[in-house]
Structures are given as C-alpha cells and as structure tokens.
Amino acid sequence: MSHPPMPDADELACLDELIADLSPQADQLLPFLHRVQERLGHVSPAAMRFAAHAFNLSRADVYGVVTFYGDFRETPVGDTVVQLCMAEACQAVGARALAAHAEQRLGVPLGSSTADGTHHLEAVYCLGNCALGPSMRVKDAVHGRVTPGRFDTLLQLPATNRSRS
C-alpha cells in the first residue's frame, strides 16, 4: 500500500501557518480543512496526511471527512467554480436545459474544468433556493431564475450570434 506524499517545503510552510492558532483537538479538523481549501483550492493527499498527524487521527478519518463534504476537493479545479442545482425542483423549471447550455458554452461536461483553468462546472443537489430555480452558485453567490442568457452574463461570457432566453 502506498502512502500519500509528505508536503513539500512550500506546502508544509503554508499548512504550518494555517494550523498555528488551532488546538490539536479533533474538533479543529474542519476549521483547518476549510482554511486549506480556501488557501490552496483543494485538500491534497499530503495535506490530509499532515492533518492526520496534527490532530492525532488516522488518514482514513481525515479522508472520510474530506470526501463526505462536497465543498472539499482533493484535486485543483478551475479558478471560478460554477455549481448548477440539479435537484428535482430546479429540474422542473429548466435545470437540464441550463446544464446543456453551460456545458456547450464552457466546452466541458459537468464535473470538469475548462482547459484554460478559468472555470469548473459541476452539478450539486440543492442550493436551498428552490422557489427561484433553476439556481446556480458562482463562487459564494447563489443566483436564481437563471436563464442561458443570464448564465452568460453572470460568467461574463461573450455574446453568441443566436438569441438567448
């Protein structure tokens, strides 16, 4: 069985900084992981190994937390994360058509990042905005009643030659 890599010197310095004011108690794992995610954009295997050691947990415990919560990522993604709600309420008012438009405009399927690394497109299953579907979240802002045209506007995508709804 292979072990996750140790953090390199730069990552280790960053992780040391992020954990500096936290106690080594297991209840501080989530705050630490949120800091790592915010600063590095993902929680690498090396960061999980670091966290397991720092909080006296198994690597499996840390991995379980990272994979349980949808906001944590194990690998880097595009700079702007675009989440499309695909729950039933949003699907009833056009989420599938919006997803098809988003995939076409960004040139990637759901769950992927654009080749230039500017956007990451993913499906989520409830943004808590059911009455205003279809909904999407761009970074930390949730938007409702998103049409294909509004999608393009929110992401500041260039206009296309076809009419938009």
Coordinates of N, CA and C in Angstrom, one line a residue:
M1 N 0.9 -1.2 0.0 CA 0.0 0.0 0.0 C 0.9 1.2 0.0
S2 N 0.6 2.2 -0.9 CA 1.4 3.4 -0.9 C 0.9 4.4 0.0
H3 N 1.8 5.2 0.5 CA 1.4 6.3 1.4 C 1.3 7.6 0.7
P4 N 0.4 8.5 1.1 CA 0.4 9.8 0.5 C 1.7 10.5 0.7
P5 N 2.1 11.4 -0.2 CA 3.3 12.1 -0.1 C 3.3 13.0 1.1
M6 N 4.5 13.3 1.5 CA 4.7 14.4 2.5 C 4.6 15.7 1.8
P7 N 4.1 16.7 2.5 CA 4.0 18.0 1.9 C 5.4 18.5 1.5
D8 N 5.5 19.2 0.4 CA 6.8 19.8 0.0 C 7.0 21.0 0.9
A9 N 8.2 21.6 0.9 CA 8.6 22.7 1.8 C 7.6 23.9 1.8
D10 N 7.2 24.3 0.6 CA 6.2 25.4 0.5 C 4.9 25.0 1.0
E11 N 4.4 23.8 0.7 CA 3.1 23.4 1.2 C 3.2 23.2 2.8
L12 N 4.3 22.7 3.2 CA 4.4 22.5 4.7 C 4.4 23.8 5.4
A13 N 5.1 24.8 4.9 CA 5.1 26.2 5.5 C 3.7 26.7 5.5
C14 N 2.9 26.6 4.4 CA 1.6 27.0 4.4 C 0.7 26.3 5.4
L15 N 0.8 25.0 5.5 CA 0.0 24.2 6.4 C 0.3 24.6 7.9
D16 N 1.6 24.8 8.1 CA 2.0 25.2 9.5 C 1.4 26.6 9.8
E17 N 1.4 27.5 8.9 CA 0.8 28.8 9.1 C -0.7 28.6 9.4
L18 N -1.4 27.8 8.6 CA -2.9 27.6 8.7 C -3.3 27.0 10.0
I19 N -2.4 26.2 10.6 CA -2.8 25.5 11.8 C -2.3 26.2 13.1
A20 N -1.4 27.2 12.9 CA -0.7 27.8 14.0 C -1.6 28.2 15.2
D21 N -2.8 28.7 15.0 CA -3.6 29.2 16.1 C -4.7 28.2 16.5
L22 N -4.7 27.0 16.0 CA -5.7 26.0 16.3 C -5.1 25.0 17.3
S23 N -6.0 24.5 18.2 CA -5.5 23.5 19.2 C -5.5 22.1 18.4
P24 N -4.7 21.2 19.0 CA -4.5 19.9 18.3 C -5.7 18.9 18.6
Q25 N -6.9 19.5 18.8 CA -8.0 18.7 19.1 C -8.8 18.3 17.8
A26 N -9.4 17.2 17.8 CA -10.1 16.7 16.6 C -11.2 17.6 16.2
D27 N -11.8 18.4 17.1 CA -12.9 19.3 16.7 C -12.3 20.5 15.9
Q28 N -11.0 20.6 15.8 CA -10.4 21.7 15.0 C -10.1 21.3 13.5
L29 N -10.4 20.0 13.2 CA -10.1 19.5 11.9 C -10.9 20.2 10.8
L30 N -12.2 20.4 11.0 CA -13.0 21.1 10.0 C -12.5 22.5 9.7
P31 N -12.3 23.3 10.8 CA -11.8 24.7 10.5 C -10.4 24.6 9.8
F32 N -9.6 23.7 10.1 CA -8.3 23.6 9.4 C -8.5 23.2 8.0
L33 N -9.3 22.2 7.7 CA -9.6 21.8 6.3 C -10.2 23.0 5.5
H34 N -11.1 23.7 6.1 CA -11.7 24.9 5.4 C -10.6 25.9 5.0
R35 N -9.7 26.1 6.0 CA -8.5 27.1 5.7 C -7.7 26.6 4.5
V36 N -7.4 25.3 4.6 CA -6.6 24.7 3.5 C -7.3 24.8 2.2
Q37 N -8.6 24.5 2.1 CA -9.3 24.6 0.9 C -9.4 26.0 0.4
E38 N -9.6 27.0 1.3 CA -9.6 28.4 0.9 C -8.3 28.8 0.3
R39 N -7.2 28.5 1.0 CA -5.9 29.0 0.6 C -5.3 28.2 -0.7
L40 N -5.5 26.9 -0.7 CA -4.8 26.1 -1.7 C -5.8 25.7 -2.9
G41 N -7.1 25.8 -2.6 CA -8.1 25.5 -3.6 C -8.4 24.0 -3.6
H42 N -7.7 23.2 -2.8 CA -8.1 21.8 -2.6 C -7.3 21.3 -1.4
V43 N -7.7 20.1 -1.0 CA -7.0 19.4 0.2 C -6.3 18.2 -0.4
S44 N -5.0 18.4 -0.6 CA -4.1 17.4 -1.2 C -4.0 16.2 -0.3
P45 N -3.5 15.1 -0.9 CA -3.2 13.9 -0.1 C -2.1 14.2 1.0
A46 N -1.2 15.1 0.6 CA -0.2 15.5 1.6 C -0.8 16.3 2.7
A47 N -1.7 17.2 2.4 CA -2.4 18.0 3.4 C -3.2 17.1 4.4
M48 N -3.8 16.0 3.8 CA -4.6 15.1 4.6 C -3.7 14.3 5.6
R49 N -2.5 14.0 5.1 CA -1.5 13.3 5.9 C -1.0 14.2 7.0
F50 N -0.8 15.4 6.7 CA -0.4 16.4 7.7 C -1.5 16.6 8.7
A51 N -2.7 16.7 8.3 CA -3.9 16.9 9.2 C -4.0 15.7 10.2
A52 N -3.9 14.5 9.6 CA -4.0 13.3 10.4 C -2.9 13.3 11.5
H53 N -1.7 13.6 11.2 CA -0.7 13.7 12.2 C -0.9 14.8 13.2
A54 N -1.3 16.0 12.7 CA -1.5 17.2 13.6 C -2.7 17.0 14.6
F55 N -3.7 16.3 14.2 CA -4.9 16.1 15.0 C -5.0 14.7 15.6
N56 N -3.9 13.9 15.5 CA -3.9 12.6 16.1 C -5.0 11.7 15.6
L57 N -5.3 11.7 14.3 CA -6.3 11.0 13.7 C -5.7 10.0 12.6
S58 N -6.5 9.1 12.2 CA -6.0 8.2 11.1 C -6.1 9.0 9.8
R59 N -5.4 8.6 8.8 CA -5.5 9.2 7.5 C -6.9 8.9 6.9
A60 N -7.4 7.7 7.3 CA -8.8 7.3 6.9 C -9.8 8.2 7.5
D61 N -9.6 8.6 8.7 CA -10.6 9.6 9.3 C -10.6 10.9 8.6
V62 N -9.4 11.4 8.3 CA -9.3 12.7 7.6 C -9.9 12.6 6.2
Y63 N -9.5 11.5 5.5 CA -10.1 11.3 4.1 C -11.6 11.2 4.1
G64 N -12.1 10.5 5.2 CA -13.6 10.4 5.3 C -14.3 11.7 5.4
V65 N -13.7 12.6 6.1 CA -14.2 14.0 6.3 C -14.1 14.7 5.0
V66 N -13.0 14.7 4.3 CA -12.8 15.4 3.1 C -13.8 14.9 2.0
T67 N -14.0 13.6 1.9 CA -14.8 13.0 0.9 C -16.3 13.1 1.2
F68 N -16.6 13.3 2.5 CA -18.0 13.4 2.9 C -18.6 14.7 2.5
Y69 N -17.9 15.8 2.7 CA -18.4 17.2 2.5 C -18.1 17.6 1.1
G70 N -19.1 18.0 0.3 CA -19.0 18.3 -1.1 C -18.2 19.6 -1.3
D71 N -17.9 20.4 -0.4 CA -17.2 21.6 -0.6 C -15.7 21.4 -0.6
F72 N -15.2 20.2 -0.1 CA -13.8 19.9 -0.1 C -13.4 19.2 -1.4
R73 N -12.3 19.6 -2.0 CA -11.8 19.0 -3.2 C -10.5 18.4 -3.0
E74 N -10.2 17.2 -3.6 CA -9.0 16.5 -3.5 C -8.0 17.0 -4.5
T75 N -8.4 17.6 -5.6 CA -7.6 18.0 -6.7 C -7.9 19.4 -7.0
P76 N -7.0 20.2 -7.6 CA -7.3 21.5 -8.0 C -8.4 21.6 -9.1
V77 N -9.2 22.6 -9.1 CA -10.2 22.8 -10.1 C -10.0 24.2 -10.7
G78 N -10.8 24.6 -11.7 CA -10.8 25.9 -12.3 C -10.9 27.0 -11.3
D79 N -10.5 28.2 -11.6 CA -10.5 29.4 -10.7 C -11.9 29.7 -10.3
T80 N -12.8 29.7 -11.1 CA -14.2 30.0 -10.8 C -15.1 28.7 -10.8
V81 N -15.6 28.4 -9.6 CA -16.4 27.2 -9.5 C -17.8 27.6 -9.8
V82 N -18.5 26.9 -10.8 CA -19.9 27.1 -11.1 C -20.7 25.9 -10.8
Q83 N -21.6 26.0 -9.9 CA -22.4 24.9 -9.4 C -23.8 25.1 -9.9
L84 N -24.3 24.1 -10.6 CA -25.7 24.1 -11.1 C -26.5 23.2 -10.3
C85 N -27.6 23.7 -9.8 CA -28.5 22.8 -9.0 C -29.3 21.9 -9.9
M86 N -29.2 20.6 -9.6 CA -29.8 19.6 -10.4 C -30.9 18.8 -9.6
A87 N -31.3 19.4 -8.5 CA -32.3 18.8 -7.7 C -33.7 18.9 -8.4
E88 N -34.6 18.1 -8.0 CA -35.9 18.0 -8.7 C -36.6 19.3 -8.9
A89 N -36.6 20.2 -7.9 CA -37.3 21.5 -8.0 C -36.7 22.3 -9.2
C90 N -35.4 22.3 -9.3 CA -34.7 23.1 -10.3 C -34.9 22.4 -11.7
Q91 N -34.9 21.0 -11.7 CA -35.1 20.3 -12.9 C -36.5 20.6 -13.5
A92 N -37.4 20.8 -12.6 CA -38.8 21.0 -13.1 C -39.0 22.4 -13.8
V93 N -38.0 23.3 -13.6 CA -38.1 24.6 -14.2 C -36.9 24.9 -15.1
G94 N -36.3 23.8 -15.6 CA -35.3 24.1 -16.7 C -33.8 23.8 -16.4
A95 N -33.5 23.2 -15.3 CA -32.1 23.0 -14.9 C -31.3 22.1 -16.0
R96 N -32.0 21.1 -16.5 CA -31.3 20.3 -17.5 C -30.9 21.1 -18.8
A97 N -31.8 21.9 -19.2 CA -31.5 22.8 -20.4 C -30.4 23.8 -20.1
L98 N -30.5 24.3 -18.8 CA -29.4 25.2 -18.4 C -28.1 24.5 -18.4
A99 N -28.1 23.3 -17.9 CA -26.8 22.5 -17.8 C -26.3 22.2 -19.2
A100 N -27.2 21.9 -20.1 CA -26.7 21.7 -21.5 C -26.1 22.9 -22.1
H101 N -26.7 24.1 -21.8 CA -26.2 25.4 -22.3 C -24.8 25.6 -21.7
A102 N -24.7 25.4 -20.4 CA -23.5 25.7 -19.7 C -22.3 24.8 -20.2
E103 N -22.6 23.5 -20.4 CA -21.6 22.6 -21.0 C -21.2 23.1 -22.4
Q104 N -22.1 23.5 -23.2 CA -21.8 24.0 -24.5 C -21.0 25.2 -24.5
R105 N -21.4 26.2 -23.7 CA -20.7 27.5 -23.6 C -19.3 27.4 -23.0
L106 N -19.1 26.5 -22.0 CA -17.8 26.4 -21.4 C -17.0 25.3 -22.1
G107 N -17.6 24.4 -22.9 CA -16.9 23.4 -23.6 C -16.4 22.3 -22.8
V108 N -17.1 22.0 -21.7 CA -16.7 20.9 -20.8 C -18.0 20.3 -20.2
P109 N -18.0 19.0 -19.9 CA -19.1 18.4 -19.3 C -19.1 18.7 -17.8
L110 N -20.3 18.5 -17.2 CA -20.4 18.7 -15.7 C -19.3 17.9 -15.0
G111 N -18.7 18.4 -14.0 CA -17.7 17.7 -13.3 C -16.3 18.0 -13.8
S112 N -16.1 19.0 -14.7 CA -14.8 19.2 -15.4 C -14.5 20.7 -15.3
S113 N -13.2 20.9 -15.5 CA -12.7 22.3 -15.6 C -12.3 22.6 -17.0
T114 N -12.4 23.9 -17.4 CA -12.0 24.3 -18.7 C -10.5 24.1 -18.9
A115 N -10.1 23.9 -20.2 CA -8.7 23.7 -20.5 C -7.8 24.8 -20.0
D116 N -8.3 26.0 -20.0 CA -7.5 27.2 -19.6 C -7.6 27.4 -18.1
G117 N -8.3 26.6 -17.4 CA -8.4 26.6 -15.9 C -9.2 27.8 -15.3
T118 N -10.0 28.4 -16.2 CA -10.7 29.6 -15.6 C -12.0 29.2 -15.0
H119 N -12.7 28.1 -15.4 CA -14.0 27.7 -14.8 C -14.0 26.2 -14.5
H120 N -14.7 25.8 -13.5 CA -15.0 24.4 -13.1 C -16.5 24.3 -13.0
L121 N -17.1 23.4 -13.8 CA -18.6 23.3 -13.9 C -19.0 22.0 -13.2
E122 N -19.9 22.1 -12.2 CA -20.4 20.9 -11.5 C -21.8 20.9 -11.1
A123 N -22.4 19.8 -11.0 CA -23.8 19.6 -10.5 C -23.8 19.5 -9.0
V124 N -24.7 20.1 -8.4 CA -25.0 20.0 -7.0 C -26.5 19.7 -6.8
Y125 N -26.8 19.2 -5.6 CA -28.2 18.7 -5.4 C -28.9 19.5 -4.3
C126 N -29.0 20.7 -4.5 CA -29.8 21.7 -3.7 C -28.9 22.8 -3.2
L127 N -29.3 24.0 -3.6 CA -28.6 25.2 -3.1 C -29.5 26.0 -2.2
G128 N -30.6 25.4 -1.8 CA -31.6 26.0 -0.9 C -32.3 27.2 -1.5
N129 N -32.5 27.2 -2.8 CA -33.1 28.3 -3.5 C -34.2 27.8 -4.4
C130 N -34.9 26.8 -3.9 CA -35.9 26.0 -4.7 C -37.0 26.9 -5.3
A131 N -37.4 27.9 -4.7 CA -38.5 28.7 -5.2 C -38.1 29.6 -6.4
L132 N -36.8 29.7 -6.5 CA -36.2 30.6 -7.6 C -35.4 29.8 -8.6
G133 N -35.7 28.5 -8.8 CA -35.0 27.7 -9.8 C -35.2 28.1 -11.2
P134 N -34.3 27.7 -12.1 CA -33.1 27.0 -11.8 C -32.1 27.9 -11.2
S135 N -31.3 27.3 -10.2 CA -30.4 28.1 -9.5 C -28.9 27.6 -9.8
M136 N -28.0 28.6 -9.5 CA -26.6 28.2 -9.6 C -25.8 29.1 -8.6
R137 N -24.7 28.5 -8.3 CA -23.8 29.3 -7.4 C -22.5 29.5 -8.2
V138 N -22.0 30.8 -8.1 CA -20.7 31.1 -8.7 C -19.9 31.7 -7.5
K139 N -18.8 31.0 -7.3 CA -18.0 31.2 -6.1 C -19.0 31.1 -4.9
D140 N -19.2 32.2 -4.1 CA -20.1 32.0 -2.9 C -21.5 32.7 -3.1
A141 N -21.8 33.1 -4.3 CA -23.1 33.8 -4.6 C -24.0 32.9 -5.3
V142 N -25.2 32.7 -4.7 CA -26.3 31.9 -5.3 C -27.2 32.8 -6.1
H143 N -27.5 32.4 -7.3 CA -28.4 33.1 -8.2 C -29.6 32.3 -8.6
G144 N -30.8 32.9 -8.7 CA -32.0 32.2 -9.0 C -32.5 32.6 -10.3
R145 N -33.5 31.8 -10.8 CA -34.1 32.1 -12.1 C -33.1 32.3 -13.2
V146 N -32.1 31.4 -13.3 CA -31.0 31.6 -14.2 C -31.5 31.0 -15.6
T147 N -31.4 31.9 -16.6 CA -31.6 31.5 -18.0 C -30.3 31.3 -18.7
P148 N -30.3 30.8 -19.8 CA -29.0 30.7 -20.6 C -28.3 32.1 -20.7
G149 N -29.1 33.1 -21.1 CA -28.5 34.4 -21.2 C -28.0 35.0 -19.9
R150 N -28.7 34.7 -18.8 CA -28.2 35.2 -17.5 C -27.0 34.4 -17.1
F151 N -26.9 33.2 -17.4 CA -25.7 32.4 -17.2 C -24.5 33.0 -17.8
D152 N -24.6 33.4 -19.1 CA -23.5 34.0 -19.9 C -23.2 35.3 -19.2
T153 N -24.2 36.1 -18.8 CA -23.9 37.4 -18.2 C -23.2 37.3 -16.9
L154 N -23.7 36.3 -16.0 CA -23.0 36.1 -14.7 C -21.6 35.7 -14.8
L155 N -21.3 34.9 -15.9 CA -19.9 34.5 -16.1 C -19.1 35.4 -17.0
Q156 N -19.8 36.5 -17.5 CA -19.2 37.5 -18.4 C -18.6 36.8 -19.6
L157 N -19.4 35.9 -20.2 CA -19.0 35.2 -21.4 C -19.4 36.1 -22.6
P158 N -18.7 36.0 -23.6 CA -19.0 36.8 -24.8 C -20.4 36.4 -25.4
A159 N -21.1 37.3 -26.0 CA -22.4 37.0 -26.6 C -22.2 36.1 -27.8
T160 N -23.2 35.3 -28.0 CA -23.2 34.4 -29.2 C -24.1 35.1 -30.2
N161 N -24.1 34.5 -31.4 CA -25.0 35.1 -32.5 C -26.4 34.7 -32.4
R162 N -26.7 33.6 -31.6 CA -28.1 33.2 -31.5 C -28.8 33.9 -30.4
S163 N -30.1 34.0 -30.5 CA -30.9 34.7 -29.4 C -30.9 33.9 -28.2
R164 N -31.0 34.6 -27.0 CA -31.0 34.0 -25.7 C -32.3 34.2 -25.0
S165 N -32.6 33.3 -24.1 CA -33.9 33.5 -23.3 C -33.6 34.1 -22.0

